[in-house]
Structure formats: C-alpha cells, structure tokens
XYZ file of C-alpha atoms in Angstrom:
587
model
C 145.352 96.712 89.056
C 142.090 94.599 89.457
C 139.248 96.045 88.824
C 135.422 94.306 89.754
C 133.451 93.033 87.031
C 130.594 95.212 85.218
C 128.062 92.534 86.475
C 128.528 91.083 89.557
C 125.844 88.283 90.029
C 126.850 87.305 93.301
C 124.940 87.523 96.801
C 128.095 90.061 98.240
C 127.492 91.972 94.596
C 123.957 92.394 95.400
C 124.717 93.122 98.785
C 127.177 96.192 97.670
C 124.810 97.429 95.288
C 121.778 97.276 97.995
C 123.800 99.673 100.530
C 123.768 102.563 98.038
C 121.554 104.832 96.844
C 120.808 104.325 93.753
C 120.117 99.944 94.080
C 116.579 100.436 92.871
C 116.982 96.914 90.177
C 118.044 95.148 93.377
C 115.043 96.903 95.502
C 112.780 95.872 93.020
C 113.777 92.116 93.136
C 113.539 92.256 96.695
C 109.667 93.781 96.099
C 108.638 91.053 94.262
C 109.587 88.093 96.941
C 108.349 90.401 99.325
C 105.170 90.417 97.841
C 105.450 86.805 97.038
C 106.093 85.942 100.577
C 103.376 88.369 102.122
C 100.581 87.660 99.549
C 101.290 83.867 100.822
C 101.374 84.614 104.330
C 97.906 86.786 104.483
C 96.223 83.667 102.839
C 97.332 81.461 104.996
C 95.899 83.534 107.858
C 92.456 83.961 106.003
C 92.354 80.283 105.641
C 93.185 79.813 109.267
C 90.370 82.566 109.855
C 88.291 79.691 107.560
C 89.280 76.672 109.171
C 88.692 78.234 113.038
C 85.466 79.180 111.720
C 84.157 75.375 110.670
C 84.016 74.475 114.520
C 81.356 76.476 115.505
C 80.267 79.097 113.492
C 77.508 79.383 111.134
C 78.111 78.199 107.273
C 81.853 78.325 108.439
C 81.909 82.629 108.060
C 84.248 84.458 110.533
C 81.848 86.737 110.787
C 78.497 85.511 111.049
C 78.160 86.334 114.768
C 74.696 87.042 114.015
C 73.579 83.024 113.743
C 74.797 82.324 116.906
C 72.730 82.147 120.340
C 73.368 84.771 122.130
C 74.399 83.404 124.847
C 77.503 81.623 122.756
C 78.145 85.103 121.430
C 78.032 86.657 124.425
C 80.970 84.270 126.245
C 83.179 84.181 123.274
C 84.881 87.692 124.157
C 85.189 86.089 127.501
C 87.051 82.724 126.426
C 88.989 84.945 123.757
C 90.677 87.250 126.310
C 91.216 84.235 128.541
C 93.244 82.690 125.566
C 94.950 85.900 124.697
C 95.797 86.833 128.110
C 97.586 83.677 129.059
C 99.918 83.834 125.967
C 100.591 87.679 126.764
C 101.045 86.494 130.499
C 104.094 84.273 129.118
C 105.670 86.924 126.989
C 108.032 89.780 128.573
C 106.327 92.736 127.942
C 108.535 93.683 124.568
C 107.504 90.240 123.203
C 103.588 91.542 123.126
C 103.966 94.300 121.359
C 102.489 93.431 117.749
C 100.760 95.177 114.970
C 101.315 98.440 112.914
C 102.958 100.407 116.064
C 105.310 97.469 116.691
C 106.478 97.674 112.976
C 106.782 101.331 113.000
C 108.855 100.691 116.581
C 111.070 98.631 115.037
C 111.439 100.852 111.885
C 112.357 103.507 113.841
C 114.473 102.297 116.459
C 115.805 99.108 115.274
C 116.476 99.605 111.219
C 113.424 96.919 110.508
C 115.049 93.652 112.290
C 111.964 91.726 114.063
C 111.802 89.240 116.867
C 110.435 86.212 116.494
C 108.151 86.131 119.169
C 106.354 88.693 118.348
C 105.636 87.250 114.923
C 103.932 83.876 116.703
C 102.154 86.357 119.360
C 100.512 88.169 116.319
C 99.511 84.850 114.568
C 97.900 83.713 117.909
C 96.529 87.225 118.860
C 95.368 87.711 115.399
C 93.483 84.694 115.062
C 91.940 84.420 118.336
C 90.781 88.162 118.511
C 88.571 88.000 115.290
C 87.328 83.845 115.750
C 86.684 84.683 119.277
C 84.493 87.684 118.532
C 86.678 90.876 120.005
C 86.250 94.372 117.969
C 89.236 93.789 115.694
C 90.587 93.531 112.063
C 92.964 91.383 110.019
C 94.823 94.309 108.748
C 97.397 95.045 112.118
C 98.240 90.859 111.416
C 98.623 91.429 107.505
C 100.970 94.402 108.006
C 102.894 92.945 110.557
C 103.244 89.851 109.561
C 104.072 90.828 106.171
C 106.577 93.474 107.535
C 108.350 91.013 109.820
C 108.752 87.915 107.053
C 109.908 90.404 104.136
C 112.410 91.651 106.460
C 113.472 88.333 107.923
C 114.282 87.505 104.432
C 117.083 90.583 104.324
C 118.090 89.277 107.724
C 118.356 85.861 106.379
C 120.352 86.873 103.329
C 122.707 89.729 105.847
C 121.492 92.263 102.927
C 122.380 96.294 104.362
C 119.695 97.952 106.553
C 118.754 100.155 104.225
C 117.021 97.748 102.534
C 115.919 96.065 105.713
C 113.414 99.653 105.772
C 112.755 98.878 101.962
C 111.353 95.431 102.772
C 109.614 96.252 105.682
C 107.459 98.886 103.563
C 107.024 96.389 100.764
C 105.776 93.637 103.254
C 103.218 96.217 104.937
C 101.902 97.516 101.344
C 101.550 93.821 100.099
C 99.626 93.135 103.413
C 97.277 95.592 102.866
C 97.228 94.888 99.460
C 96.226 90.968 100.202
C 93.945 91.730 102.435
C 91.691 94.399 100.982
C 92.389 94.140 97.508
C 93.981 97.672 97.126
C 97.125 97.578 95.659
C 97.001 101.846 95.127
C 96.252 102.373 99.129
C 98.605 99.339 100.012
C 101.461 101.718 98.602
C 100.277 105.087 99.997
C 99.850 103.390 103.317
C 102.905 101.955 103.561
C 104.894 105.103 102.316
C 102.578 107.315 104.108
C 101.591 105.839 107.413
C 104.854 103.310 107.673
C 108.182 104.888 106.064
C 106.312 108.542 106.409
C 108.215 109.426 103.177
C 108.220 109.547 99.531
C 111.175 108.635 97.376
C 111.218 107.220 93.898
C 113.742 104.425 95.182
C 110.828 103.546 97.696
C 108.384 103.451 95.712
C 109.242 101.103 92.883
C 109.758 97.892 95.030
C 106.518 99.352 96.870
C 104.444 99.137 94.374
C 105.559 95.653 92.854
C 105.396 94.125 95.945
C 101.522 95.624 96.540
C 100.698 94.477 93.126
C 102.490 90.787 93.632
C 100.683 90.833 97.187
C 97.469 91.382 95.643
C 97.642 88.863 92.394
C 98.766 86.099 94.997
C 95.388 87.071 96.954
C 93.756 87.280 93.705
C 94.767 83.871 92.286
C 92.764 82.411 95.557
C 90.301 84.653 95.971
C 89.316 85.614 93.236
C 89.120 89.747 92.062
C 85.993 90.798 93.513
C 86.340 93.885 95.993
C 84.559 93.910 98.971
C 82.471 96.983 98.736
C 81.973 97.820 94.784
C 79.142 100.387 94.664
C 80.111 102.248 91.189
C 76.774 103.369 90.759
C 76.512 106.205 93.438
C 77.074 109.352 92.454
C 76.547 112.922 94.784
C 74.390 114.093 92.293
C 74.240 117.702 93.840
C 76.781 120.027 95.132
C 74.745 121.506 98.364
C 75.287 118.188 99.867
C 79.247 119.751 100.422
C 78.082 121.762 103.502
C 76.307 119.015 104.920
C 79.373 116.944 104.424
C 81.717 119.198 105.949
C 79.475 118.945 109.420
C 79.171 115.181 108.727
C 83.061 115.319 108.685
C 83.362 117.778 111.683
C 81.409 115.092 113.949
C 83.657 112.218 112.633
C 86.714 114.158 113.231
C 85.430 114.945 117.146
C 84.649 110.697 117.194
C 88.095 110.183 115.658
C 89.668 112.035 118.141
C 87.326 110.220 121.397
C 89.059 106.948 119.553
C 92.384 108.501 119.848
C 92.280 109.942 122.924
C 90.283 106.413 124.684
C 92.989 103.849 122.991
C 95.703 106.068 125.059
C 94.458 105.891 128.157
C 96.650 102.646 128.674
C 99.071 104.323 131.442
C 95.579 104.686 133.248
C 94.416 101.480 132.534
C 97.815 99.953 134.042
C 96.839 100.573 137.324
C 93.811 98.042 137.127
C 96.050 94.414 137.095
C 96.101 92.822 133.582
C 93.583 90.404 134.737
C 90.920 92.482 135.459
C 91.522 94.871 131.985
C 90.958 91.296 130.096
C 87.807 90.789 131.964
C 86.495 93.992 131.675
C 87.155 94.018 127.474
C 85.187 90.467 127.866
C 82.400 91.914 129.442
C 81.999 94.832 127.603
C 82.369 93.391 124.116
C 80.138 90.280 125.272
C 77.275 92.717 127.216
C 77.036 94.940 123.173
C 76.845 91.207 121.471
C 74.431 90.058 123.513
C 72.004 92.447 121.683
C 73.957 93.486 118.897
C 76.411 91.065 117.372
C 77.427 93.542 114.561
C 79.966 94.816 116.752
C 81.781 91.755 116.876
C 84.847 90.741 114.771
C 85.866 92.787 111.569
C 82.602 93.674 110.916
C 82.587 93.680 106.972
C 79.838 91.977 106.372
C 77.690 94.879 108.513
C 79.659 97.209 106.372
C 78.034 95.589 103.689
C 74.826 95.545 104.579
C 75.242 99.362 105.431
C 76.324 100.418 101.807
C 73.965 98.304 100.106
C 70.671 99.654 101.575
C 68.965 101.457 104.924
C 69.625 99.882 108.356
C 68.258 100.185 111.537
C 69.248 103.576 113.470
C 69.550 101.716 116.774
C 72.365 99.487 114.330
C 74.230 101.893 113.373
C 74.190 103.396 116.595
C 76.270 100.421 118.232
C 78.410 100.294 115.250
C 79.303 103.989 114.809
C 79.589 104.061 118.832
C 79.691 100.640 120.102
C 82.481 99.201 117.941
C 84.412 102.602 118.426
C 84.864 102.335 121.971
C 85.148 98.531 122.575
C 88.088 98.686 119.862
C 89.555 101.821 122.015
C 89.191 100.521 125.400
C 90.180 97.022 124.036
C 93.849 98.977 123.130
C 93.562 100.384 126.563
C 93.489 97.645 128.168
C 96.769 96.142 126.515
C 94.840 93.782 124.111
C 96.988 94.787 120.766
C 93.830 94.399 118.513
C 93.797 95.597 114.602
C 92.114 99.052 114.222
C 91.948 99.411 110.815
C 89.108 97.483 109.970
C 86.962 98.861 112.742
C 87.302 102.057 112.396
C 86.108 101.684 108.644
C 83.535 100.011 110.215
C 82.730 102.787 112.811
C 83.497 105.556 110.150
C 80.960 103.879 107.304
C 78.001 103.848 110.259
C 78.865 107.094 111.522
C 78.638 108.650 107.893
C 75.108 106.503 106.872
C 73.449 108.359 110.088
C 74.882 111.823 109.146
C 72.994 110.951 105.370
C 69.750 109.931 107.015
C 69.619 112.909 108.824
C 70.665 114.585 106.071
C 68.186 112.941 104.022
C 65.066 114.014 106.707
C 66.468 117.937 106.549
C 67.082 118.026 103.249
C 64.836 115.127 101.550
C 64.807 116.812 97.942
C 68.628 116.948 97.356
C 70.001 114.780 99.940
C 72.539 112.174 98.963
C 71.468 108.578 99.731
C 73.162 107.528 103.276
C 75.534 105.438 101.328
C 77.155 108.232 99.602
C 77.883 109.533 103.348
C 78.828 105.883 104.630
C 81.687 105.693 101.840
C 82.508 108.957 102.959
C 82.483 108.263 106.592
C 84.851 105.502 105.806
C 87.324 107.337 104.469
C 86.897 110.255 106.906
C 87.561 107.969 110.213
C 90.427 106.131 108.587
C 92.390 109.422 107.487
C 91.634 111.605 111.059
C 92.743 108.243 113.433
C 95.566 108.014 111.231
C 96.086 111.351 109.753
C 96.931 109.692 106.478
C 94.676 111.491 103.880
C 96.351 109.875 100.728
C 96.059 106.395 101.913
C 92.261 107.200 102.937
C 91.262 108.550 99.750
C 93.061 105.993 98.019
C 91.168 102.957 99.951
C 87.866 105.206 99.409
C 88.396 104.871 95.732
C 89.831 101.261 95.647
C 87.056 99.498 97.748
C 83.831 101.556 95.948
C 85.236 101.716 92.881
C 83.777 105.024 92.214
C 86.179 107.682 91.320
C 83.101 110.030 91.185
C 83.377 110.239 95.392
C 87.157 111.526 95.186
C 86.039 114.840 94.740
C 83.808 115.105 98.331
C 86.129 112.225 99.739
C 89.109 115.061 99.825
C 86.985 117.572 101.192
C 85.690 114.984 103.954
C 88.878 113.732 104.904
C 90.774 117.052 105.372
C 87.760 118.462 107.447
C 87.833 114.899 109.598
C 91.667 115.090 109.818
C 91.617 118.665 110.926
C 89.434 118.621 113.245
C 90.979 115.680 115.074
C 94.348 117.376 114.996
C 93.217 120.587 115.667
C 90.173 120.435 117.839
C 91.106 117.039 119.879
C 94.790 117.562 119.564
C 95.560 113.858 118.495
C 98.534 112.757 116.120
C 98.178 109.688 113.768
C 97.393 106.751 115.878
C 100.478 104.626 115.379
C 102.993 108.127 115.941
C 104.134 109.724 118.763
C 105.396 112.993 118.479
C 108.983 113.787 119.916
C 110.521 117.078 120.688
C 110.023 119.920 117.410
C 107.112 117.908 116.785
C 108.411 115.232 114.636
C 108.716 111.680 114.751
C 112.014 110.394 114.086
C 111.243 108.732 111.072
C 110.485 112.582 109.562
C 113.197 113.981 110.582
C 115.100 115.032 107.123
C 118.687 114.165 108.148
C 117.835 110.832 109.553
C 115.306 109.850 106.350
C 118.327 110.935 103.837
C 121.009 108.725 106.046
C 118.415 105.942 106.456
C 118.536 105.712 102.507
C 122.274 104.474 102.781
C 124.176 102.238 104.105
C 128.090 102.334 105.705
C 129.928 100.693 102.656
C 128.742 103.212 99.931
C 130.142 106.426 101.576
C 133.355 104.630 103.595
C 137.002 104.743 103.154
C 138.252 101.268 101.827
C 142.131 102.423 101.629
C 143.465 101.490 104.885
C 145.831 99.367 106.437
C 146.522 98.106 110.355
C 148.977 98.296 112.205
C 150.472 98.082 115.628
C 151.183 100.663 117.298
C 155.173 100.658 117.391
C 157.074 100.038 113.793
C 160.358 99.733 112.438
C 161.056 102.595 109.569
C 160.807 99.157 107.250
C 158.109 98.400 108.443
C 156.181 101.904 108.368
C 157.744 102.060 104.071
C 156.151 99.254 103.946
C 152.245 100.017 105.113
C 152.466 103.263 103.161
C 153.462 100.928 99.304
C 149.801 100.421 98.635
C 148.653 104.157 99.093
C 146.062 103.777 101.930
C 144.079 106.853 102.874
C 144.635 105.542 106.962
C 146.570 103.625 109.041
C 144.425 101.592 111.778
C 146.703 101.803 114.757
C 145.540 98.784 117.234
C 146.136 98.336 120.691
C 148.633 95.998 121.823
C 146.934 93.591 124.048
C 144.157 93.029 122.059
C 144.528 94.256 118.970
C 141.640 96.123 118.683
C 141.775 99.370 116.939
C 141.534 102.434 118.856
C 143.379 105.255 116.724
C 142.994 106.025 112.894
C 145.966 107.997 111.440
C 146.255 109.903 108.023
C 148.524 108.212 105.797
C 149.830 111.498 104.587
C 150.709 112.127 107.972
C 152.846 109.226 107.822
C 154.335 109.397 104.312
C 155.186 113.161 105.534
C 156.890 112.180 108.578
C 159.309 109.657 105.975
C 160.069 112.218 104.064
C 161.407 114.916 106.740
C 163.025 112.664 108.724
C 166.256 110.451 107.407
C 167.176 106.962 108.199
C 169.073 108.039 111.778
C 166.147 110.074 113.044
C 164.625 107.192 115.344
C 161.840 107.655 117.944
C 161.935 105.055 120.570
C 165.405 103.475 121.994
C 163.769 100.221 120.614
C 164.433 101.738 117.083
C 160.881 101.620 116.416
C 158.385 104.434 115.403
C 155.901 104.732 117.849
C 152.963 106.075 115.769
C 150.993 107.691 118.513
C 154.289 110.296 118.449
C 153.857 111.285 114.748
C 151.997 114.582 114.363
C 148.813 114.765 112.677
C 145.577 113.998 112.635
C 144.217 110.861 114.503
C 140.899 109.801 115.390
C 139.399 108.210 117.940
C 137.105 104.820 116.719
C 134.521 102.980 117.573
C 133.660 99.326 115.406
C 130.121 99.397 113.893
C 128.957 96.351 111.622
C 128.766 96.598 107.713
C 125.151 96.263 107.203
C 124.450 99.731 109.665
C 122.976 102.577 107.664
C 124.391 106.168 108.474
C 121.897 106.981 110.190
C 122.919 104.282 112.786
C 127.181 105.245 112.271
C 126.059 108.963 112.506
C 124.361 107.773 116.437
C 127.209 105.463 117.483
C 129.202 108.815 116.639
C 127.369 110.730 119.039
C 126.890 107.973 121.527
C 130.297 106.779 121.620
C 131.833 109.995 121.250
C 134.157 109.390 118.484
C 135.294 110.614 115.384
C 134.980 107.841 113.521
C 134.175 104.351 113.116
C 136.112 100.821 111.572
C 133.448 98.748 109.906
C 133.560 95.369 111.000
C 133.108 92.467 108.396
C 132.048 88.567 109.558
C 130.140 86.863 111.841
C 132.055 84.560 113.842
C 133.870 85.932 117.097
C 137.893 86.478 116.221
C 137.239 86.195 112.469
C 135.761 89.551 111.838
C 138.078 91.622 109.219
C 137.717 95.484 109.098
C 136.582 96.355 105.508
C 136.580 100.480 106.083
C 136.548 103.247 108.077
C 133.694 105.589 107.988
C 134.612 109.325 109.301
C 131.498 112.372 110.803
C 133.105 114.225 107.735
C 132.103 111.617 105.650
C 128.478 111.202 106.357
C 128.201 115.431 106.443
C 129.535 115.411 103.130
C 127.006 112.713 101.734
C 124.016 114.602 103.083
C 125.048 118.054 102.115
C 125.859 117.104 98.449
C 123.557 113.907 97.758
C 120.815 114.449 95.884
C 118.114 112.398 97.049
C-alpha cells in the first residue's frame, strides 16, 4: 500500500495541510506574503495620498487644509461627494459597501472571499474622501484593502477557507500595522475587532504579518511614530477620579457617534443626492472657519499633544469632527472612522484636562495626559475593543507609564457606552442571544477547519442497480460507503454503508437475486443510507454543518475540480462527523 511522503512540498500538500487544524508552519508562510502584500499596498495608497496632494495643496501635505483659502476649503467637501457619489451611483448597492464592516460582512457570511469591485470603490472612495477634505481616515482603506488582497491571494492559489479567515486577519493587522506604525494593536485589532477570537493558530501568522506590514512601511517611511510623547507621566493618583468623569463624558459622546452613524435607515428616505449635498455642506460650512476638522486630522492631533490649543479648537474637533464623521456614515458615504474618532477622542480628553487643570490647578495632569487618554477612551467605547485601544494608546505615545489610567479610562468609556447608550462595537451587530455570529463557539471551532481534515476518503460510486460481480467487486478495496448515483445524471443522491453491503453478501448465496434483471438494486438492501448534498473541498465545517441544515441532509459528497463535468468526488463528510470533531477537538 502507498503511503504519502513525510514532506509534501507541493501546492495540493500545502493545501491538505492548510484545511486542518493544526497548519500553523503553512499559516505562518501565508502571514508573511500577507504582510508583504499589505505593507506594499498601504504605501502605495499613502503615496497616492502624496501625489493627489501636489496639485493643490500646500507643501504637497494631505492635510494642510489650514493653508488653503477658505473658500477652496470650503467647496472641496462639495466636489468630493460629487466624485464619490457618481462612482457609488454606478455600483449596485452590494458593490459600495467598503471598509472594516464590509470585511467583517464578508468574514462572517462569505468565509473571507471579496469582490472586486469593492476593492476599486475603496481605492477611489479612500482617496477622494481624505484629498477632498471629508472627516475621514486611511485606516477603513488599509484594513480593507489589506483584507481583500491577502485573501485574493488564497483565492488565487484555491487554498481551504479556513485559511481564507486566517489571511483576512493577517491583511487587516498588517494594515493597521502600515499605517500607524503599531504592529502590537495591528494584532489585537485584528483578533479582537475582526476574527473576535483568540487562538494560538491565529495568532502566529497575525503577528508576522503585522510585523512584515510594518517593516515594509518602515523601510519607506522611516520608524518615527506619529505621536511619541514618552515624557508625560500622571504624576499623581487623585487625577483617577477626575479621569473616570473625563471617561464617563467620552463614553456618553461615544455612544451620540454610535447612535448618529446608524441613523442610515432614516437618512434613506432623503434621495442619495441630497444626503451627498447635505455631508458637503456641513463639512464645508465647519471648514470654512475651522479647517481642523477636515481630513484625518493628525496633524491637529499633533498640535493637541504637543502643547495648549484654543478651546473654541478643540471644541469643533471633539464635536465638530464627531458628528460630520457620523452623519457622513449616515448618509451612505462609507468613510474611515478610526482616525477621527482618535481625533475626536484626543480633543475631547485635552478639554476634560483643562478643566481639570482650572479645578484642580495644584495636582492636575497637563491636558495631554487626558488627550492620550481621550484617545484611547473613544477608540475602545465606539468599538468596544479595550485591548486594541490600550494597545494603540501605548504604541503611538510610547509611554507605558499611561497603561495604568489608560485601562481604567477605557473600561469606564466602554461601559458607559454599552451600558448607558446601549451601543455595541461599531462594526457588530448583535443577532439573537446577543452574539454575533462570528462569537458564536460552535461556529468559531468549525470555522478553524476545513471539509478534507474530518471527511471520509473510503468510498466508492456506483449506480444504482449491480450485478453480484459487480457489487464483490466495489466492496475489494474496503470503502467505508458506497455513493449510489442516479441514473440519468449520475449525480449522487444516496450514501450507503459498506458494511451494509458486505453483510448483505454474506447472508445471501449466489441464487438469492433481487431484480428479474439479475441485478442488485441497492436502494433494496437494508441499512443505513443517507441522503447528500455536493459541497466544494475548500468549505470549512462551519459552511458543510449549514448546507446540512439548509439542504436538509445527512450528509454531504465533497466535490473536487473546477471545470463543469470534470469534478471528481474526493469524500463524504457526515453531521456525525462534524459533532464528533467539535465535541472531542481540542482547540
């Protein structure tokens, strides 16, 4: 008997070791393109960022809204809807869904396979929304662009679904990564906010494709992080109550974000016309005064960390760029969040310190203590990902001395949205016991797996009326089932034990004939037969255990190939099968 080699180096090897469990060497390869692939794809769009920028804005910065006329800044919003809405107007309305929600969409309901038009609608949407001066980040683009390239490359290569899921997270961590230099929150976002789990097998290829992401990013950029401030320190614990009540009031604005962003069923009844002019005017009327609201916003960030701003400032930041993000989402514009509500969060914490600061001048933290704070209090309660906001809040200070009042800021902030405003994370909808389907224990354990490593290989097919030859025959290589297929079209229908079968042989003698054909007609044999359905090789169990239910079946033939009336069937897959995986595996 044959047996396969020890080390199989070839692309259906890899592809057999991917759909177990246990594949993490083959995971981790995949990381590393991943991260390759991502890390190249988010400088690319930073360069495009760049390049859009030399035509008319000043010393070529995305972001200096500030050195233009008002006026100029003031219509950009305009002429960037009008750009954004005609490409939108040409895409059915699945093609404009983009950003983190779209990949968590198609994590969830479609095993991490992208469409391509989406991908282009996010380049264009992404671009146009932060040159043309809208309330909106580069991280949604980074994640999703990352997300949907990683896990084209699976496509590409027909590697299992279960790794599809493992690319997807590895593109959205090296996204992150690329774009904020943060390898540490790139992970904890992707496992936290994206997969919404935490395995070892996740994690490795996680983490090298966050750290490839962010050398690739490094190589061109260079290592500086965009908002060091080591130097601050809390210096005295009674600033904790005052940072709990800081926290409380950027919880409640957290949850106003939430709440605004979906009013979109609302907002449908306006047509999409007048929602694009309306997010013109709005973000162009705030501009017209105060340009800080405009585009990512980092550089106001900046400024807000590194020393006192105006009140009236930080007003239209911690407000302003708040609400023009949320009604921008409203309105069906699918803008980035992520950097805006840093953005918001930072402002809305430097207020809380200078009030702090007047009440309590003596022992009062400096308002940039609260505005690194405030940034990680906004990002955890919009997306109730505490991990992945601490993580950012010690990766973009570099100050591990604010983890300490950084926990106790989030949780307070994430409470109180949940709680008090009654929001969910951003990106999640919650489904019936609460739980997304991506938490759901049984579905995260068969998501993990794919149809080859748990299905029957021993089978053979057959139609559905044999001579006794014949039937000796189909039982000489010991198969665990006979395929029975119909006899116009040869599809299978029935699966039939084997020992059912060899059983039948053995009872009955060479004159015991069923038919007047002489043939055994193996829908007459007792035993057990099953019902099937076909389901493609690269499905996890999570998707055989829903064509079960769907199709009502009892089990399933996995189809091989992709050309029409070549497909082979490789194995049969049985609901006794995947119980017995999740009740004894031990992930």
């Amino acid at each position: 008997m044959s047996r396969r080699p020890l080390l199989d180096f070839t692309l259906d090897g890899f592809r057999r070791r991917l759909a177990s469990v246990d594949a993490l060497p083959q995971l981790c390869v995949l990381g590393i393109f991943s991260g390759l692939i991502t890390g190249g794809l988010m400088v690319g769009f930073r360069l495009l960022l760049e390049v859009g920028a030399m035509a008319f804005m000043p010393d070529a910065d995305p972001e200096a809204f500030e050195g233009l006329p008002p006026a100029i800044r003031a219509l950009l919003p305009l002429l960037a809807v009008t750009l954004i809405g005609l490409w939108l107007w040409r895409q059915p309305p699945a093609g404009r869904q983009i950003g983190v929600a779209h990949v968590i969409e198609r994590l969830t309901y479609h095993q991490g396979r992208f469409p391509m038009r989406n991908w282009f609608t996010q380049w264009w949407v992404g671009l146009v929304s932060v040159l043309g001066g809208l309330s909106a980040g580069r991280e949604g683009p980074a994640i999703h662009l990352g997300a949907a390239a990683s896990s084209g490359l699976g496509q590409r290569l027909r590697l299992p679904h279960n790794s599809l899921r493992v690319l997807v997270a590895c593109g959205t961590a090296a996204g992150i990564s690329a774009s904020f230099n943060t390898p540490i929150a790139g992970v904890i976002f992707a496992m936290e906010v994206v997969m919404m789990e935490y395995t070892i097998t996740g994690f490795m290829p996680v983490i090298l494709a966050s750290t490839i992401g962010a050398l690739v990013a490094r190589v061109v950029y260079g290592g500086e992080r965009p908002f060091q401030m080591s130097g601050v320190e809390l210096e005295s614990l009674f600033n904790l109550p005052w940072i709990v009540l800081s926290a409380l009031l950027i919880g409640l604005m957290a949850g106003l974000f939430v709440r605004v962003a979906r009013t979109g069923n609302v907002m449908k009844r306006l047509p999409f016309s007048v929602r694009l002019a309306m997010v013109g005017l709005l973000v162009g009327g705030v501009a017209w005064w105060y340009p800080q609201v405009q585009g990512m916003g980092y550089d106001s960030l900046g400024a807000i960390l590194n020393g006192t701003q105006p009140i009236d400032m930080l007003l239209a930041l911690a407000i302003g760029k708040l609400l023009l993000t949320a009604i921008a989402v409203a309105c069906g514009i699918p803008v980035s969040i992520i950097g805006p509500i840093l953005v918001a969060g930072g402002a809305a914490g430097a207020l809380c310190g200078m009030f702090g600061g007047w009440l309590l001048p003596e022992i009062a933290a400096g308002p940039e203590v609260y505005a690194m704070l405030g940034m990680a209090a906004m990002m955890g309660a919009v997306l109730q990902a505490p991990l992945a906001a601490l993580m950012a809040l010690l990766e973009l200070t570099h100050n591990p001395g604010l983890i300490l009042p950084g926990m106790l800021a989030v949780v307070v902030a994430g409470l109180t949205s949940r709680q008090l405003c009654g929001c969910d994370g951003f990106f999640i909808s919650v489904t019936r016991h609460g739980l997304h389907p991506l938490q759901q224990p049984l579905m995260q354990a068969l998501s993990r797996v794919s149809v080859p490593a748990v299905m029957e290989r021993a089978l053979v097919r057959t139609p559905r009326r044999v001579t006794r030859g014949e039937a000796s025959a189909l039982l000489d290589g010991k198969p665990e089932w006979v395929i029975i297929e119909r006899s116009r079209d040869d599809k299978p229908t029935l699966a039939l034990k084997a020992a059912a079968l060899a059983r039948w042989m053995l009872e009955h003698d060479e004159d015991d004939k069923i038919g007047k054909d002489g043939r055994l007609d193996l829908l007459e044999i007792p035993g057990q037969r099953l019902d099937l359905a076909p389901i493609h090789l690269q499905a996890t169990l999570s998707e055989a255990f829903d064509r079960l239910n769907t199709k009502h079946v009892d089990a399933l033939y996995v189809e091989h190939g992709h050309r029409p009336g070549k497909k082979r069937i490789s194995g049969i897959i049985t609901r006794d099968a995947i119980e017995r995986y999740y009740r004894f595996s031990d992930t």
